[in-house]
Structures are given as C-alpha cells and as structure tokens.
Amino acid sequence: MLDKETAVKVARLARLKLDDSELENYSKVLSAVLEHFNQISEIPTDGVEPLVTPTEMPVSVREDVVEKSVDSSRIVEAAPEMTGRLFKVPPVV
Amino acid sequence: MDLHNVSMSDLANAVRSNKVSAAEVTKYFLDRIAALNPVLNAFITVNPHALSEAAEVDAKVARGDDPGPLAGVPVAVKDLLCTDGLRTTAASKMLENFVPPYSATVVRRLQGAGAIIIGKTNLDEFAMGSSNETSAFGPVRNPWNPEYVPGGSSGGSAAALAAGLAPAAIGTDTGGSIRQPASFCGVYGLKPTYGRVSRYGMIAYASSLDQAGPMARSTEDCARLLEVIAGHCRFDSTTAKVDVPKWSSDLNGELKGLKVGLPKECFTSEVEEDVERVTQNAIEALKKRGAEIVEVSIPLSKHAVSVYYLIATSEASSNLARYDGIRYGYRADFRGRTSVDLEEFYSRTRGEGFGHEVKRRIMLGTYALSAGYYDAYYRKASQVRRLLRDQFLKVFEQCDVLLTPVATSPAFKLNSRLMDPIAMVMNDVFTTSANLAGIPAMSCPAGFSRDGLPIGVQLMAKHFDEARLFQVSFALEETLEREERVPHVF
Amino acid sequence: MFFNAYEAVIGLEIHVQLQTKSKMFCSDSAAFGGSDNEHTCPVCAGLPGALPVVNERALEYSVKTGLALNCRINPRSVFSRKQYFYPDLPKGYQISQYDKPLCENGHVEFFLDGHRKRVSIVRAHMEEDAGKSLHHGEYTLIDLNRAGVPLLEIVSGPDMRTPAEAAEYARTIRRIVRYLGVCDGNLEEGSMRCDCNVSVRKRGESRLGTKVEIKNLNSFRFIEKAIEYEIIRQIDCLESGDPIHQETRLYDPDKNRTFMMRSKEEVQDYRYFPEPDLLAVELDAEWIQKVKQNLPELPLARAERFMNEYKLPAYDAFILTQERDLADYFEEVAHACGNPKSASNWVMTEFMRELNEAKKEPFDAPVSAKSLGKLIELIDKGTISGRIAKSVFAEMWQTAKEPETIVKEKGLVQVTDTAAIAKIIDDVLTANPSAVTEYKSGKEKLFGFFVGQVMKATKGQASPAVVNDLLKEKLKS
C-alpha cells in the first residue's frame, strides 16, 4: 500500500514536487500495481543470492592513466547558470 | 528509384560500389522524412549535418578508401543515445535543449562504419512506456494505421522503419522496448544479450536491463547492424569480452535437428486470437523447415512483470537523480525570487521537468528502495530474478530456441490504455523475462491481424547465442507467406 | 581527573585519498588543484549516459592498505550507490561500498606511553569523493575537480577511550598509508580526513551512550582537542540531566569548542543498493597473496626490529620509524658505520634538526647516508672528536662535501700526541696558578675549566680522552 501520506514522504525523498491530484493519482495507481507485485512475496527465496547483473562476469578494470576524452570546456557548456566556469546554485547551508 | 524499398544491405553495397552516392541516398530519406514526419512524428530531431556527413563518405569512396560496411546508410537512432553536437532529449522536457558533448559508443561505431545518423527518433519519455504516448514531444503514429500506437518505447524507430523513413534504426530495450514496437510495426528488432552492446552514452533507464539493439526490415540487415555495434567497450565495464561473429554471412534457413521450445506459460487465454493464429503459423513454418517443437515450462515467467517493474523502477529512481537542473537540462524558473531553498530548487525542477509516467516510476522505485521496504521489494525481486534466470538456463538444456508471442495483442488504439496502468504493464508480460535473464531475444514479423495490423513472434536463445535467433528468423522470413512489408498508405 | 566516574567511547572514520593519477571511475586527473571544473568529463560530471569504470590502481592500493591493516580481503566485493541530493554530488548518488566492502575485520597496534594498544578495524571500503561547494551567501558555486577522486574509508571499532589514543590511532593510520605510498596523509589539504564518533557512559556500564559525530578535523591536535571538549560537554550534559542528542558537530579551533552542524533526528534514508553499472569486484587469492608479499615492513614491526636488531631504545626506534624514508636513511647510516646507536643519535639530533629546518626529505638532504656513516666512522676511529664532528657535519650540510675532505682541508685531525698535549697542559696550569690552588683545596668543579682552556688552546683538536687523563695526572702532583 502506498497511501497518500506515504506518497508525500516518498515524493520528498525523490525530490519531486507533486500537486494534490498527482499525489492522489500516483498513490492510487501505485497501490494497485504494488498489490499485484506482492504476488512475488510467496515465492520461496531463502538463501538465494540476489542477481544484479544478469551476466555475472568479473568486472573489467581500467589502467590508471590520465586521458581527456572530452574537452572540459564542453562539459560545462550546457549548464543553465554559471559564474565563470563554475556551476551556480541557490545557497546551500 | 524508390530507395525506401531497397534493403539496407543493398543500399550499402550500392554506395560502396559507387552506384549511388551517400549524398543522394541521404537526400532521398531527408525528403521523405520532411514529407511524412509531420503525420507520423517519428523523429524528434533531424540531423542538420547529415548531408555533409554523407559527402565525407562519398569523398572516401572517390579516394578509393574503404567507406565501411554501412557506407551511406541513413540510420534512425532512438533519441536516448547521446550524439555529440546533436540535441538528445530522451523525449523529456527535462532534456528538451540538451546537446551532449560526446557520442554514445553505438553512435560512434555506426559512424565509423560509414553510416549517416539521419535523425533522432521519438520514444516514450526516458524509455518508460509501451506505446510511445508518454513522449514530451507528442505520440508517434503507427504507419499501418495512424489511429494506432506504434508500440514503445522505441516507437519512433519502429515507425520510421515501417514507413520507409530510414532503412535501418537503433532502438533500446529494457523490458521489450525494441521487440514490442517491432511487432506492432512489422519490422525486425533484436535485443542483444546483456553485455553484447555498449551502454556508454545511452541515457540510462534501468542499468541492469538496458540494451541497445538493431531494428531493420530483414534478418540480414539486423545481423549486419549488430555486427557493427556489438563488442567490448572500454567505457562500459559490463560489456563482455566475447567474439562478435559475422552473423550475416552465415544465414541459412536450415533448421533440421533444431529444437524450438514453447513455454506453456506464454500460451494462455490472455493472448488474443489474431496473435495466437499468427504464432501458430510461425510454428508450422518452423516445423516445415525441419525444426522439432517441444513444450517447455518456465514457471516463474508469470512473475516476470512484477520482478521487472520493481527492479527497473528502483534503478530508474537512482539513474534519474542526476537530473537536477545544475549542470544541464531543465531548471525551474526562480527569477524574481530573493531566496530559494535548495530542497524547493530540486523538487520544483524535477516536478516540472519530468512527465507523469516518469514521476510515477521514480515514486515506485524510490519506495521500493526505501528503508523498511527494500527487503520486501528490491531485494526480493532480485532474488526471484536469479531463480528466473536459472529456469531459463535450465530450459535451454531442453531446447535451442524459445518461441512466444511478443505481446498479447497487436497495436492498440491511441489513448485506449493510458488510464489503465495494469493493462499497460501487462503489455510487457512476454518480453521482460529476456531482460531479467539477460538473454538475447528478437521480434520477427509473422503475419497480420484481421484489421491489417502487423504481428510478430518472439524468439529467445541462451546468452550470446544471437546466431540461433538469426538462423530461425531467417527461416521464418523465407518460409512465411510474403506480405507487403511497407504499409501501402506510404 | 574529574571525569573518573565516566568513560569515553571513541571510534574514528578516516577517509584516505588514494594517490592515483586518474580518478576512481574515469580518466580525468585526480591531481590537487586545476582551474575551475578542469578535471571533468561526462563520467565525473554525471552527464546522461556516462558509465563508471574501476581504476585498477585504486583497487590495488585499497587491497594493500587493507592487508597492512590486517583485514580480511573479501574475494568478492560489491559497489553500491549511496543516494542523496546535494549540488556537489553530480549523479545524485555516491558510488561506495555498503554490505560487501573490500576489507573487513582488521586491527592496528601502536604504543602510547609505553603501553601497547590495539584498535580494531571494522571495515575499509572504496568510494568516490564529491565535488566542492563554494558558499557565497546568496548563491553557491560548484567545482567538480575533486568529484570522483578515489577514497578509502577506514572505519575503526569503538575501541578508544581517550583523546590521546584517538590521535595516536590516526597518526598510526597516517604512518601506515605513507609507508605504503598509497596516500600522502596531508590533513590540511584534505587528502586524509577524520570524523570522530564520541559517546560517554558511566564507568562499568556496558551500554553505549548516545553517539555524536565530529566532522572534518584537519590536524591531529584538533582531533585530540575536539574529542576532549566533546567528552567534557557530554559529561556536563549527563551530570546536569540534559539530554545528549545524536547529531553531527563541527570543531571550531579558534574557540576550542564543537558546535552543532545538523541533527540526525531526521534519519537520512540513503537507499543503498548494488551499483548495476559495475560488476562485482572479484579478486583471486593468488593476486592478493602477491600484493601481501610485496608489502613493505610496516612502522611498528620495524620499530620492534630496530630495538632487537640494533639494540635501540624504544624512544629512538619509534622516532626513527615515523617515516619510511627516515628509517631507510637511518639503516643505511647504521650499515655504513657499523654503530647503530651512534647512527641513531646523529640522525635523530643533527640530521633531523637540519632536515626540519630545510623542510627536506631524508634522501634529498645534502648529506647522504653514506657520508654520515663515514663521519661517524671517523669519530669511532678517533680521527676526530665528537665536537669537531658537529662542525664537520655543519660543513657537510652546507657544501655537500665528504667528511674526510673537510677534515683534511681544515686540518681537523685530532691531536692524540701525548707529549704535545702535556706541553699545552703545563702552559695552562702555569698561567692559572690560583685556579690550581683552589682546585687542590677541593674545588674540583674547576676541572672542566682546565679542560676548556686546553681545548681552546688546541682549537678543539685535542683528544678529550687524552686531555682528561693527562690533566688528572698532572693536577694530582
């Protein structure tokens, strides 16, 4: 169950400003799908290691070499607001 | 000449042998897009540099350099893959004006093979949807009947192919997003084995499920595309270091001794009559070519959708945390405000920048990962995922390929299912298993509904055995009664 | 002390920045500094579609450190995402390790006031650093040069009881990572950062008190001071019946007090889950074994060896093993002269004084270990006196010349010729008749005066031993 009160909490955790009708709708829809998803709770899984990546290969690593793949001036060019080459945001306390 | 009726492989050969120039080919498809896209809405952005890129290919041909296996082939790329200098939106208001400073590995490999990125195709916002109706750029229409959806999330790529706006396309598939629109639009679409194709530069929906793959109008074209985009990538450490075979040169429809498994869980009453008929036809065709049909069972597959949604939304809630209006993308308007609280800054930016379906999935995923629910949802789903994958591994001891419907129905009407989330979710009932298990799966056109809408069948094989899929798909292509492959209205 | 009735329980979380060339998950430079947002790329700036790839060296350095801390290296460890929104955290999550860290269950030992102390290491895990927020009042600016720099977080058990123990534990960690060459341990520049968890309880009680975290202490002295302040503050709370809140506090060195940064009452829900963009890190036992075999001798073991092998006092042994280079230098000197105690004295006094003054590293000093060894040899052979040797050393530091050259050039060879010295003693005694009388009437302190006069007359070159013997003899008569 994802009641409206929970929905408010979750929305805050996810940093989503939702209006009342959205909260109402999401809590209704998500409660319905969660009820359906709850079927999996009956599948016995004691001692089963969760599977994250379906092909469980060993990780491939990279050598410790400095390399510029993209000019860093291009990294900042899409920013909505800048001061010089720094990203600008509201005050953080 | 009607270049849109020429196969991708033939086009490439024609450009390579200087029978037609890449510029001519590109111009032809650009014109066709200009004429038809206003109706279909398959493209979000057309590449303004396509002609000059084609000219470079022609210059190579003129110099006698190898222009690459996809020389001059216009490719429609789903707007979820970053293209350096070309707007990439994920069909979201959040990235409405985002121009990436780098290209996805898949894009670079296509360009390296001589292909022309003709444009970026429409999709469900952040690939979240099965009908292409959640796009912030409006829905795509199905070329076979514009009243119907093209499927999703790679709806734009499928529609572009079906309408002959491009001879080849790239889609991405997290729970069926290549296969279901391929089925709805009557084209071929392959979701490769997880780790076969680099995800670098592909905007993430659910990292452990996402794979980009080829979409085309023939098995051979599909194979050729995959040959170009597949292979280990040093920027994606989840890509496998396995050989990339030259599948296209090995195609034959000989199926003697091949065992085709039919999972009984996929042949239920939920499947509509048209789909069932087309699927049976396909089974008969395979029998004709010498395949042995066996019934198999994958009991947990009926839970695949639940497992899929819990895992996909959990990962998505995290993958989409980076859209905060700081370094790129949409930022809520706070002009005229003397002070802005940081939390409000985030919440309004994200609340306004994301569409409903995306917000809904972020909510679900955030909930499934939150304290107190993690074990019951995310962790439980990941455990069932292992059991499900193991059942697939087991079933491939009994057969070489699995055959199932792609979806329970052909394409449905626009706006008909948006209000019913369960029905929407159930669209993915046959396709999500392959993503969870990480196995390759393909959708092949197999027939039409009584209303004249295309219907595909799904083939699945074990990890890295795409060869089997191409083999069976090729047999179907050769054996099934040929029907027109481009909708007559276009 | 006044808090005898109470006991403090202290645990430290130390972030060690691994000295790799490139960042943890991408190829940007991990170097300190750089112009604004210079060291950024799609990966560390969190652009759509970018993916992390593990830096091999960061992994190796982490395993090295884990082994040096006597940890179990897990053959399979997993990266997880720690999720929270903050402007200098580009992806909205930090890639870290959670329930399957690389290193677990270790310990370190050190000596404090002559007692051996063991502190357990709960875990050590890899993670990436965040960027930097520059606060300007009405707005904040973000620089991502540090974002993605590799860190190893070392978490101790709650095993320390005094501020001094905590500081010495932190110094021990610093010594070890510097010995290993995985981190420069610079607290001021932030390449090593300490957070302290402090609680107090009545002595004899087994339940832990409410824990307060003190963040970002950038010197060992501040660690000690901040914990001391915090212990007293918490005891005051208990004594006066005020509640202690679980919170994060910062230390103000100017006022020598801690103050609240944020309350932990609203518990952060980090929603950790396994990082799906990275496969599990699997290490084979053979490789781990190889790293283990290549570990250098660590400070404590080395100090103990210095005590056994060179018969050095504990004090000398610990000073000399603070830094790997200094210990190496000392051993070279000791081998060159064959007199470890003397080598130790010279290294710890003259050499370290000059070194600190010049802010140099041992092997960059103008006096090489071999030369210092030769100098000690010259003393031991009686060629020069200890006093002369000091001036020779000063000269060596100035000119980088060999000691023999200086001794020869300046004619500093010690006078051991008994007849010559006897003659000078006679002259001194003749010139100071009243002093002689006083000495003979019992004022034996004057002996030093006579020695000084003789040495002055010989410009310090007379052998002190010979002077002593002859002088005693002559004054008796």
Coordinates of N, CA and C in Angstrom, one line a residue, chain C residues 387 421 424-425 428-429 432 435 439 444-473 475:
Chain C
R387 N 83.1 16.7 19.1 CA 82.8 18.1 19.0 C 83.1 18.6 17.6
I421 N 100.2 17.4 24.0 CA 99.1 17.8 24.8 C 99.7 18.1 26.2
I424 N 101.0 21.6 26.4 CA 99.9 22.6 26.5 C 99.3 22.6 27.9
I425 N 99.1 21.5 28.5 CA 98.6 21.4 29.8 C 99.5 22.2 30.8
V428 N 98.9 25.8 30.4 CA 97.6 26.2 31.0 C 97.8 26.3 32.5
L429 N 98.4 25.3 33.2 CA 98.5 25.3 34.6 C 99.4 26.4 35.1
N432 N 97.6 29.7 35.2 CA 96.4 29.9 36.1 C 96.8 29.3 37.5
A435 N 93.9 29.2 40.3 CA 92.9 28.1 40.0 C 93.4 26.8 40.4
Y439 N 91.7 24.4 43.1 CA 91.3 23.0 42.7 C 91.9 22.0 43.8
E444 N 86.8 20.9 43.0 CA 87.0 20.0 41.9 C 86.2 20.4 40.6
K445 N 85.2 21.3 40.8 CA 84.5 21.7 39.6 C 85.3 22.4 38.6
L446 N 86.5 22.9 39.1 CA 87.4 23.6 38.2 C 88.0 22.8 37.1
F447 N 87.8 21.5 37.3 CA 88.4 20.5 36.3 C 88.0 20.9 34.9
G448 N 86.7 21.2 34.8 CA 86.1 21.5 33.5 C 86.7 22.7 32.9
F449 N 87.0 23.7 33.8 CA 87.6 24.9 33.3 C 89.0 24.6 32.7
F450 N 89.8 23.7 33.3 CA 91.1 23.4 32.8 C 90.9 22.7 31.4
V451 N 89.9 21.8 31.3 CA 89.7 21.1 30.1 C 89.4 22.1 29.0
G452 N 88.5 23.0 29.3 CA 88.1 24.1 28.3 C 89.3 24.8 27.9
Q453 N 90.2 25.2 28.8 CA 91.4 26.0 28.4 C 92.3 25.2 27.4
V454 N 92.4 23.9 27.8 CA 93.3 23.1 26.9 C 92.7 23.0 25.5
M455 N 91.4 22.7 25.5 CA 90.7 22.5 24.2 C 90.8 23.8 23.4
K456 N 90.6 25.0 24.1 CA 90.7 26.2 23.4 C 92.1 26.4 22.8
A457 N 93.1 26.1 23.6 CA 94.5 26.2 23.1 C 94.7 25.3 21.9
T458 N 94.0 24.1 21.8 CA 94.3 23.2 20.7 C 93.2 23.4 19.6
K459 N 92.4 24.4 19.7 CA 91.3 24.7 18.8 C 90.4 23.4 18.7
G460 N 90.3 22.8 19.8 CA 89.3 21.7 19.9 C 89.9 20.4 19.3
Q461 N 91.1 20.4 18.9 CA 91.5 19.2 18.2 C 92.1 18.2 19.1
A462 N 92.4 18.5 20.3 CA 93.0 17.6 21.2 C 92.0 16.5 21.6
S463 N 92.5 15.3 21.7 CA 91.6 14.2 22.0 C 91.1 14.4 23.5
P464 N 89.8 14.5 23.7 CA 89.3 14.7 25.0 C 89.7 13.6 26.0
A465 N 89.8 12.4 25.6 CA 90.2 11.3 26.5 C 91.6 11.5 27.0
V466 N 92.5 11.9 26.0 CA 93.9 12.1 26.4 C 94.0 13.3 27.3
V467 N 93.3 14.4 27.0 CA 93.3 15.6 27.8 C 92.9 15.2 29.3
N468 N 91.8 14.5 29.4 CA 91.3 14.1 30.7 C 92.3 13.4 31.5
D469 N 92.9 12.3 30.9 CA 93.8 11.5 31.6 C 95.0 12.3 32.1
L470 N 95.6 13.0 31.2 CA 96.8 13.8 31.5 C 96.6 14.8 32.5
L471 N 95.5 15.5 32.4 CA 95.1 16.6 33.3 C 95.0 16.1 34.7
K472 N 94.3 15.0 34.9 CA 94.1 14.4 36.2 C 95.4 14.1 36.8
E473 N 96.2 13.5 36.0 CA 97.5 13.1 36.5 C 98.4 14.3 37.0
L475 N 97.3 17.3 37.8 CA 96.8 18.0 38.9 C 97.0 17.3 40.3

